[in-house]
Each structure stands twice: as structure tokens, then as C-alpha cells.
CSV table of C-alpha atoms in Angstrom, one decimal:
chain,number,residue,atom,x,y,z
A,576,UNK,CA,153.9,144.3,116.4
A,577,UNK,CA,151.2,141.7,116.9
A,578,UNK,CA,151.3,139.2,114.1
A,579,UNK,CA,148.7,136.8,115.4
A,580,UNK,CA,147.0,136.4,118.8
A,581,UNK,CA,150.0,134.3,120.0
A,582,UNK,CA,152.9,135.8,118.0
A,583,UNK,CA,154.6,139.2,118.5
A,584,UNK,CA,157.4,140.8,116.3
A,585,UNK,CA,159.8,143.0,118.2
A,586,UNK,CA,162.2,145.6,116.6
A,587,UNK,CA,165.3,146.1,118.6
A,588,UNK,CA,167.5,149.1,118.4
A,589,UNK,CA,170.5,150.4,120.5
A,590,UNK,CA,174.0,151.8,120.4
A,591,UNK,CA,175.5,148.3,119.8
A,592,UNK,CA,173.6,148.1,116.5
A,593,UNK,CA,174.8,151.5,115.1
A,594,UNK,CA,177.7,149.9,113.3
A,595,UNK,CA,175.5,147.2,111.8
A,596,UNK,CA,174.7,143.5,112.5
A,597,UNK,CA,176.4,140.5,110.9
A,598,UNK,CA,173.3,139.4,109.0
A,599,UNK,CA,174.0,136.6,106.5
A,600,UNK,CA,171.6,136.1,103.5
A,601,UNK,CA,169.9,132.7,103.4
A,602,UNK,CA,171.1,131.6,106.8
A,603,UNK,CA,167.7,131.3,108.5
A,604,UNK,CA,169.1,129.2,111.4
A,605,UNK,CA,171.1,132.3,112.7
A,606,UNK,CA,170.3,132.7,116.3
A,607,UNK,CA,171.2,135.0,119.1
A,608,UNK,CA,171.1,134.7,122.9
A,609,UNK,CA,168.4,137.1,124.2
A,610,UNK,CA,169.0,138.2,127.8
A,611,UNK,CA,165.9,139.2,129.8
A,612,UNK,CA,165.6,141.6,132.8
A,613,UNK,CA,165.8,140.1,136.2
A,614,UNK,CA,162.4,139.5,137.9
A,615,UNK,CA,160.9,142.7,139.3
A,616,UNK,CA,163.6,144.9,137.8
A,617,UNK,CA,164.7,146.4,134.4
A,618,UNK,CA,168.3,145.1,135.1
A,619,UNK,CA,169.6,142.9,132.3
A,620,UNK,CA,172.7,140.9,133.4
A,621,UNK,CA,175.1,140.5,130.5
A,622,UNK,CA,178.0,138.1,131.0
A,623,UNK,CA,181.5,138.7,129.6
A,624,UNK,CA,183.8,136.3,127.9
A,625,UNK,CA,186.3,134.7,130.3
A,626,UNK,CA,189.1,132.2,129.6
A,627,UNK,CA,186.7,129.3,130.3
A,628,UNK,CA,183.5,130.7,128.9
A,629,UNK,CA,180.9,133.2,129.9
A,630,UNK,CA,181.2,134.8,133.4
A,631,UNK,CA,179.2,137.3,135.4
A,632,UNK,CA,180.5,139.7,138.0
A,633,UNK,CA,180.9,138.2,141.5
A,634,UNK,CA,177.6,138.4,143.4
A,635,UNK,CA,175.6,139.2,140.3
A,636,UNK,CA,172.5,137.1,139.5
A,637,UNK,CA,172.7,134.5,136.7
A,638,UNK,CA,171.7,135.9,133.4
A,639,UNK,CA,168.2,134.9,132.1
A,640,UNK,CA,168.6,134.0,128.5
A,641,UNK,CA,167.0,132.1,125.7
A,642,UNK,CA,167.9,131.4,122.0
A,643,UNK,CA,166.0,133.2,119.3
A,644,UNK,CA,166.1,133.0,115.5
A,645,UNK,CA,167.1,136.3,113.9
A,646,UNK,CA,164.0,137.1,111.9
A,647,UNK,CA,165.5,140.0,110.0
A,648,UNK,CA,167.8,143.0,110.0
A,649,UNK,CA,166.9,146.4,108.6
A,650,UNK,CA,170.2,148.2,107.8
A,651,UNK,CA,168.6,151.5,107.0
A,652,UNK,CA,167.0,151.9,110.4
A,653,UNK,CA,169.6,149.7,112.3
A,654,UNK,CA,166.8,147.4,113.7
A,655,UNK,CA,167.2,143.7,114.6
A,656,UNK,CA,163.9,141.8,114.3
A,657,UNK,CA,162.9,138.9,116.6
A,658,UNK,CA,159.6,137.1,116.9
A,659,UNK,CA,158.2,135.7,120.2
A,660,UNK,CA,155.5,133.1,120.8
A,661,UNK,CA,153.1,134.5,123.5
A,662,UNK,CA,151.8,131.4,125.2
A,663,UNK,CA,151.1,132.7,128.7
A,664,UNK,CA,154.1,131.3,130.7
A,665,UNK,CA,157.8,131.7,130.8
A,666,UNK,CA,160.1,134.6,131.0
A,667,UNK,CA,160.3,135.3,127.2
A,668,UNK,CA,156.5,134.9,126.6
A,669,UNK,CA,155.7,137.2,129.6
A,670,UNK,CA,158.2,139.8,128.5
A,671,UNK,CA,156.9,139.8,124.9
A,672,UNK,CA,153.2,140.0,126.0
A,673,UNK,CA,154.0,143.1,128.1
A,674,UNK,CA,156.7,144.7,125.9
A,675,UNK,CA,156.6,148.4,125.2
A,676,UNK,CA,158.8,150.9,123.5
A,677,UNK,CA,161.9,151.5,125.7
A,678,UNK,CA,161.9,148.1,127.4
A,679,UNK,CA,165.4,146.6,127.5
A,680,UNK,CA,166.8,143.3,126.4
A,681,UNK,CA,170.4,142.1,125.9
A,682,UNK,CA,171.5,140.3,122.8
A,683,UNK,CA,174.6,138.2,122.2
A,684,UNK,CA,175.5,136.7,118.9
A,685,UNK,CA,174.7,135.7,116.3
A,686,UNK,CA,175.8,132.1,116.3
A,687,UNK,CA,175.1,129.1,114.1
A,688,UNK,CA,175.4,130.5,110.6
A,689,UNK,CA,174.4,127.8,108.2
A,690,UNK,CA,174.0,129.1,104.7
A,691,UNK,CA,171.6,127.2,102.6
A,692,UNK,CA,172.2,126.6,98.9
A,693,UNK,CA,170.5,128.9,96.5
A,694,UNK,CA,170.6,126.7,93.4
A,695,UNK,CA,167.9,124.1,94.1
A,696,UNK,CA,164.8,124.1,91.9
A,697,UNK,CA,162.6,123.6,94.9
A,698,UNK,CA,162.6,123.3,98.7
A,699,UNK,CA,160.5,121.3,101.2
A,700,UNK,CA,160.2,122.9,104.6
A,701,UNK,CA,158.0,121.8,107.6
A,702,UNK,CA,157.5,122.7,111.2
A,703,UNK,CA,155.2,123.9,113.9
A,704,UNK,CA,154.6,127.6,114.7
A,705,UNK,CA,157.8,127.8,116.8
A,706,UNK,CA,159.8,127.8,113.6
A,707,UNK,CA,157.8,130.4,111.8
A,708,UNK,CA,160.6,133.0,112.1
A,709,UNK,CA,163.1,130.8,110.4
A,710,UNK,CA,160.5,129.6,107.7
A,711,UNK,CA,159.4,133.2,107.0
A,712,UNK,CA,163.0,134.4,106.6
A,713,UNK,CA,163.8,131.4,104.4
A,714,UNK,CA,160.8,132.1,102.2
A,715,UNK,CA,161.6,135.8,101.8
A,716,UNK,CA,165.3,135.2,101.0
A,717,UNK,CA,164.8,132.4,98.4
A,718,UNK,CA,165.9,133.3,94.8
A,719,UNK,CA,163.0,134.4,92.6
A,720,UNK,CA,163.4,131.3,90.5
A,721,UNK,CA,163.1,128.9,93.4
A,722,UNK,CA,159.9,127.1,94.5
A,723,UNK,CA,159.1,126.0,98.0
A,724,UNK,CA,156.5,123.8,99.7
A,725,UNK,CA,156.1,124.9,103.3
A,726,UNK,CA,154.0,123.0,105.8
A,727,UNK,CA,153.2,124.7,109.1
A,728,UNK,CA,151.3,123.2,112.0
A,729,UNK,CA,149.6,125.9,113.9
A,730,UNK,CA,147.3,125.8,117.0
A,731,UNK,CA,144.3,127.2,115.3
A,732,UNK,CA,143.1,129.2,112.3
A,733,UNK,CA,143.9,132.5,114.0
A,734,UNK,CA,147.6,131.6,114.1
A,735,UNK,CA,147.9,131.2,110.3
A,736,UNK,CA,150.3,133.5,108.5
A,737,UNK,CA,151.2,134.0,104.9
A,738,UNK,CA,154.9,133.6,104.1
A,739,UNK,CA,156.0,135.9,101.3
A,740,UNK,CA,157.6,134.6,98.2
A,741,UNK,CA,156.2,134.2,94.7
A,742,UNK,CA,157.1,130.5,94.5
A,743,UNK,CA,155.8,129.4,97.9
A,744,UNK,CA,153.0,126.9,98.3
A,745,UNK,CA,152.1,127.1,101.9
A,746,UNK,CA,149.8,124.6,103.8
A,747,UNK,CA,148.9,125.2,107.4
A,748,UNK,CA,148.0,122.2,109.5
A,749,UNK,CA,145.8,122.5,112.5
């Protein structure tokens, strides 16, 4: 799903998600390791846990991985949502720019659950467009009584997005 000229939302499905995903409410810093196909192939190398950390099979190429914020989880359809910046270079950007239904990725995690308090009267959040997945998730999961001031620096007016929550005052900087 194209969100802006440089941002794509991807809905991931697969057998590993049929039993659910450990999605934690108001933990917008949740992140997963996304494993990308090897260049020129559809092969995704997924390491296994060894006694001293992650290992791959002998002779296998090194996994190609990046950290991504978990943008959302749809339990009714068993879909994990990630968002990618498409900036014209790099394995993740190139994959997202060309992604089509049926393309494969690997996902490990999540890691880094930090649950934010729900009892503040207001929140102040700021960042550039790379943190929009976390800011969007945070805004959507705030209690109805909370207010938030969110400042987002974007490359240009075409990259602006509305973050959904009744109490959000959003200012885009460009």
C-alpha cells in the first residue's frame, strides 16, 4: 500500500503467524529483524539460535537483515504490518519499491518491548519521517483522554501524513 511517494506499507502473512503475534499495546518501539532475499534470488537465509548466538548453515550466505518497527498487527486476518521508506538505495528500499503479492521476507522477533505509560495527560513526540511507523502506532494506541503534540520533519509536502487520534496536534516540518 503506497502511503506517500516515499513510504510503503506492507502486510505480511504466513504460516508462522497463524497462531498469532506477540503484539503489545502501547509499545511502539517493538521491532523485528526483517530478513531479505539474497541478491538475484528469492532465497531468504534465516539463521537459527545457537549456544553463542545466531548461526547459519555451513556454506550458506550471511542473512541480509534490518530492524523495523512493528506498525501493527491485525489479529482477525493474521497480518503483521511494516512500513518502509523508499529512498532509491539499499536492500530494504529496493525490496519495498518492487514488492508484490507473494514476495517473501523472513521476520524474527519482536524485541525491545517498552510499554509507555497510559496515564499522562499529554505527550510530546518528535522525529523525522523514519520514525513515522512508531509515531503513528503511538498516536493510534493512546487512551481517548490523552493529548499529544507530534512534530514530524518530512522531506516535502507530498510526504505529509495524518496521524489518527482525536487528541493529536500534528505539525509537519519541512
